[in-house]
Amino acid sequence: MKSRIALAAAVPLTLGLLAACGGGGGVSASSAADAQGPISIWYSNNTQEVAWGEQMVASWNKLHPTEKVTGQQIPAASSSEEVIGAAITAGSEPCLIYNTAPAAVPTFEQQGGLVSLSSFPGGAAYIEARTGPGASVYKSPDGQYYQMPWKSNPVMIFYNKKIFAKAGISTTSPPLSTYTEFLATSKKLVSSGAAKYAIYPDPSSDFFQAWYDFYPMYAAETGGTELVENGKSTFNSTAGDAVAAFWQQMYAEGLAGKGSYTNDPFADGTAAMAIVGPWAIASYQGKVDWGVVPVPTTAGSHGDQVPTFSDAKNIAMYASCKNRGTAWDFLKFSTSTAEDGKLLTMTGQMPMRQGIQQLYASYFTANPSYQEFAAEAAHVIEVPNVANSIEDWQVFRDAWSKSVIFGQQSPDAALAGAATQINKLVASGGTP
Amino acid sequence: MTSIASRRPKLSPPEGELAPGARQARTQRLVRAALGRHPIGMLFSAPYAFFIALLFAYPLGLAVWISFHRYFFAAPGVSVPRPYVGLANYEAVLEDPAVRQAFLNIAIFMVINVPLTVILSLLLATALNAVIPFRAFFRTSFFVPYVTASVATVGVWLFMFSSGGIVTNVLGPLAPHPSWLINEQWAMPTIAIYVTWKGLGIFILLYLAALQSVPKELYEAAEVDGASWWHRFRSVTVPGVRQVTTLVTLLAVITGANLFTEPYLLTGGGSPNGKSTSPVLQIYETGIEQNHPDFASALGVILVVGVLLIVGIQQLVQRRQA
């Protein structure tokens, strides 16, 4: 009996030790660097991007029959980042993913899951020539590009013209420029019964939700300061406190929704406004007659040069790729002037390319409502490319949730605590 | 009569050597000790044992190993140092106020969910076991939430328990403010009630099966003795289904410890202010989203040990009562 127990105990122990010592394999970087051949790619699963991805892959395959590309939607999960992280660990990720969040890049890098695009001849020059000086924010601390800046979705305030008209508010020039105006307009929208809530940013605790309430307004308020700069958090400041106080008042007065909501509250008319990028426009078609304005600031935001959050999605090459030569050629093909134009036309999202308003003038003439996004695209800020990026954002979100949304602590104290914690995390330099 | 030969003393083999018969007997003893009386049984159970080893024992062993090392998930072939850190991950887990809050939350959950599950499922099973009209309809009705996807039922509950939802409207001034799922005091109890409602069907089914095996003569004897419905229920039904009550309690405790989907969907990942987060949600956040599987593994091991302790205490109490 004792020996059977010993046997039973030995099995999991041995398996555990095997796993601990295992994990060999991987791709030889030197042999893969120039290799040509078939590759696979993943793209986002929204209808418009799928259509763009399919036509782009078909165009490539017609021209390069020996270097066939297989495209598919990114597997479904609660976030793309966890799918990609798991795929890197399993060594099953495709060569290119057209849905890489800049915030996740430091983690993927730490995992050894990314290929430096700067390692290709002319790689850095290609990225910088396409995107311009704005490309530099996507450089990692080692000076290499592990992501290709691809497309941005400048976050702005969408408003429902029908609801605004019902509340007796101007639909062509709504008073939403300053915090005072925004609050007054919100109160009018709710008290008139035109909408249940003025605005309804997702109040959940996901780390990335701060990108759709705090961060765009912080960018506008500070003139384009990132959450962390020079290794220190920046938001424990007058500007950070002002943004937090604004949102706290919105929640405290019932102008913004606090509970989970399964549908899109802007699309179904529950909220009169939304704070989001142009990628969402497709889901409003036929449901909402919308207008768009820049996010407010204390002093007033006017024109189309108010900094905001980019909500960018980039392209990265992954370590399991065996034919990196083809992958690099395909990456350039998919970010060419022609394909960027198709991306804009088919999805309404802004390619991160210099001078898009001039380059695709006919599109913007035909779709004037997108011009503001194009103008804003030149003034966006990004999430900081720092160690423990996702953890930093989670710390921030938890503090925000506790103080601003649920009022259990003063926002100033909560943000100060979060700033100290984030400083420590950034200083730890990625040591998990 | 005893022959001379039989009286001759047996010669012992030299030290360290065994007679062929003794050697064979010893081998047989070893084989029996290792494989049991019926080695063929090992063969039959091998596929399931392999399944358990691969999908449960291996991950558990790996999790324990990870919890004692500095570890993060890396791509195959990437060499990363994984130093032994002793109990550092466990210390980090125990020092984390968010983790302590998560354990407190599931304690609240269990205090509500476990008794409620046992009492409601036993009462409803007893009612459904009686001859009542539309019995089949009621049995199906209680089972429907169990077989319906959580995502769908959560949508309905969000609608019912939101600030303008039907429950809030019906209760009027009696409804909590802020509403249920964004209220610090009510978020976890609401989740506990939701989980109770959703899982009730399977527990009713277990009790219904157990009720079939309670001898009818006991009820008849009690009735002859003049026992009321309540006395019959307390003295015949409850002891008669004791084994199933143990199972239901056990399953309810495990459900509580594994709580993930409900807070993730109902309260957006632990709102308000972490008052509905659970240890498994924390494991997901730190292990998967933030790539700290070392911390997450330590938390997982603590959770497993905690569940085993609760189950062990429960078994002990049950045996003493029996």
Short mmCIF file of C-alpha atoms in Angstrom, two decimals, chain A residues 1-4 7 11-13 15-21 23-27 78-79 81-82 85 87-93 107 110-113 196-197 203-208 258-262 319-320 388 390-391 394-395 398 401-403 406 408 425 430-432, chain B residues 30 32-37 42 49-50 53-54 57-58 60-62 65 70-78 80 82 98 151 154-155 158 162-165 178-179 181-184 263-275 284-286 288-294:
data_model
loop_
_atom_site.label_atom_id
_atom_site.label_comp_id
_atom_site.label_asym_id
_atom_site.label_seq_id
_atom_site.Cartn_x
_atom_site.Cartn_y
_atom_site.Cartn_z
CA MET A 1 0.00 0.00 0.00
CA LYS A 2 2.80 2.36 0.97
CA SER A 3 4.56 1.79 -2.33
CA ARG A 4 1.35 2.56 -4.22
CA LEU A 7 4.02 5.81 -6.80
CA VAL A 11 3.83 10.83 -10.76
CA PRO A 12 2.75 14.46 -10.28
CA LEU A 13 6.12 15.36 -8.81
CA LEU A 15 5.59 15.62 -14.21
CA GLY A 16 5.99 18.90 -12.37
CA LEU A 17 9.75 18.70 -12.53
CA LEU A 18 9.62 17.77 -16.21
CA ALA A 19 7.53 20.83 -16.90
CA ALA A 20 9.88 22.98 -14.91
CA CYS A 21 12.86 21.78 -16.89
CA GLY A 23 10.09 24.31 -22.67
CA GLY A 24 12.77 23.77 -25.25
CA GLY A 25 12.36 24.43 -28.93
CA GLY A 26 11.86 27.87 -30.43
CA VAL A 27 12.97 29.25 -33.77
CA SER A 78 -11.86 38.54 -22.97
CA SER A 79 -8.89 40.44 -24.39
CA GLU A 81 -3.57 40.47 -24.97
CA GLU A 82 -4.29 37.31 -23.03
CA GLY A 85 0.36 36.04 -24.25
CA ALA A 87 0.11 31.85 -27.75
CA ILE A 88 3.64 33.18 -27.13
CA THR A 89 4.06 30.79 -24.19
CA ALA A 90 2.85 27.87 -26.28
CA GLY A 91 4.91 28.93 -29.31
CA SER A 92 1.77 28.91 -31.43
CA GLU A 93 1.49 32.58 -32.34
CA THR A 107 5.19 42.19 -21.46
CA GLN A 110 9.85 40.32 -21.60
CA GLN A 111 8.44 36.95 -22.65
CA GLY A 112 10.89 36.88 -25.56
CA GLY A 113 7.90 36.79 -27.88
CA LYS A 196 -30.98 58.34 -18.51
CA TYR A 197 -27.29 59.19 -18.38
CA PRO A 203 -17.03 51.43 -15.13
CA SER A 204 -15.51 47.94 -14.87
CA SER A 205 -12.14 47.25 -13.24
CA ASP A 206 -10.33 46.16 -16.42
CA PHE A 207 -6.93 47.81 -16.61
CA PHE A 208 -7.62 49.30 -20.04
CA LYS A 258 -21.77 53.10 -12.47
CA GLY A 259 -23.15 49.62 -13.10
CA SER A 260 -22.14 46.97 -15.65
CA TYR A 261 -24.02 47.35 -18.90
CA THR A 262 -24.23 44.57 -21.45
CA ALA A 319 9.18 34.95 -32.25
CA SER A 320 7.71 31.71 -33.59
CA ASN A 388 4.98 46.32 -15.92
CA ILE A 390 -0.42 46.43 -17.61
CA GLU A 391 0.16 46.23 -13.87
CA GLN A 394 -4.36 48.10 -13.14
CA VAL A 395 -3.03 49.96 -10.10
CA ASP A 398 -8.19 50.27 -8.95
CA SER A 401 -12.55 52.90 -9.26
CA LYS A 402 -12.32 53.23 -5.48
CA SER A 403 -12.23 57.02 -5.38
CA PHE A 406 -17.45 54.69 -5.96
CA GLN A 408 -14.74 55.50 -1.02
CA LEU A 425 6.74 49.21 -10.32
CA GLY A 430 10.20 44.66 -15.24
CA THR A 431 11.23 42.23 -12.56
CA PRO A 432 8.00 40.40 -12.01
CA LEU B 30 6.28 -6.72 -4.00
CA ARG B 32 1.01 -7.29 -5.05
CA ALA B 33 2.07 -4.32 -2.95
CA ALA B 34 2.67 -2.24 -6.05
CA LEU B 35 -0.22 -3.39 -8.24
CA GLY B 36 -2.75 -4.71 -5.71
CA ARG B 37 -4.51 -8.09 -5.61
CA MET B 42 -4.60 -1.04 -12.81
CA ALA B 49 -5.30 7.84 -14.06
CA PHE B 50 -3.40 9.20 -17.07
CA ALA B 53 -2.17 12.95 -14.02
CA LEU B 54 -2.04 15.04 -17.18
CA ALA B 57 -1.72 16.34 -11.06
CA TYR B 58 0.72 17.87 -13.55
CA LEU B 60 -1.01 21.17 -9.63
CA GLY B 61 2.59 19.98 -9.31
CA LEU B 62 3.73 22.70 -11.69
CA TRP B 65 6.82 24.43 -8.18
CA ARG B 70 10.40 33.76 -9.55
CA TYR B 71 8.56 32.86 -12.71
CA PHE B 72 6.92 34.42 -15.74
CA PHE B 73 5.65 32.85 -18.93
CA ALA B 74 8.21 32.96 -21.72
CA ALA B 75 8.37 31.87 -25.33
CA PRO B 76 9.75 28.38 -26.04
CA GLY B 77 13.51 28.34 -26.30
CA VAL B 78 13.91 31.62 -24.43
CA VAL B 80 15.12 33.08 -18.46
CA ARG B 82 13.85 31.20 -12.53
CA ALA B 98 -6.74 42.93 -2.30
CA VAL B 151 -23.69 34.97 -20.01
CA VAL B 154 -26.27 37.35 -16.18
CA GLY B 155 -27.75 39.68 -18.81
CA LEU B 158 -28.13 42.88 -14.76
CA SER B 162 -29.84 47.69 -12.21
CA SER B 163 -30.89 51.04 -10.77
CA GLY B 164 -33.96 51.15 -13.02
CA GLY B 165 -34.50 47.38 -13.02
CA PRO B 178 -26.76 52.67 -4.87
CA SER B 179 -28.42 49.69 -6.53
CA LEU B 181 -24.53 45.30 -7.90
CA ILE B 182 -22.77 48.60 -7.32
CA ASN B 183 -23.48 48.65 -3.61
CA GLU B 184 -20.59 47.62 -1.35
CA PRO B 263 -18.27 38.62 -10.48
CA TYR B 264 -16.49 39.00 -13.82
CA LEU B 265 -19.76 39.52 -15.66
CA LEU B 266 -22.14 40.87 -13.02
CA THR B 267 -19.89 43.42 -11.38
CA GLY B 268 -17.34 44.10 -14.11
CA GLY B 269 -14.49 42.27 -12.45
CA GLY B 270 -14.96 42.97 -8.76
CA SER B 271 -16.72 46.32 -8.46
CA PRO B 272 -17.54 48.18 -6.37
CA ASN B 273 -14.12 48.82 -5.01
CA GLY B 274 -13.05 45.17 -4.97
CA LYS B 275 -16.00 44.15 -2.79
CA TYR B 284 -6.63 35.59 -13.64
CA GLU B 285 -5.64 39.24 -13.26
CA THR B 286 -2.15 38.66 -11.90
CA ILE B 288 -2.77 35.87 -17.08
CA GLU B 289 -3.17 39.63 -17.58
CA GLN B 290 -0.06 40.78 -15.74
CA ASN B 291 2.15 37.73 -16.37
CA HIS B 292 2.91 37.03 -12.70
CA PRO B 293 2.13 33.31 -12.54
CA ASP B 294 4.38 32.93 -9.48
#
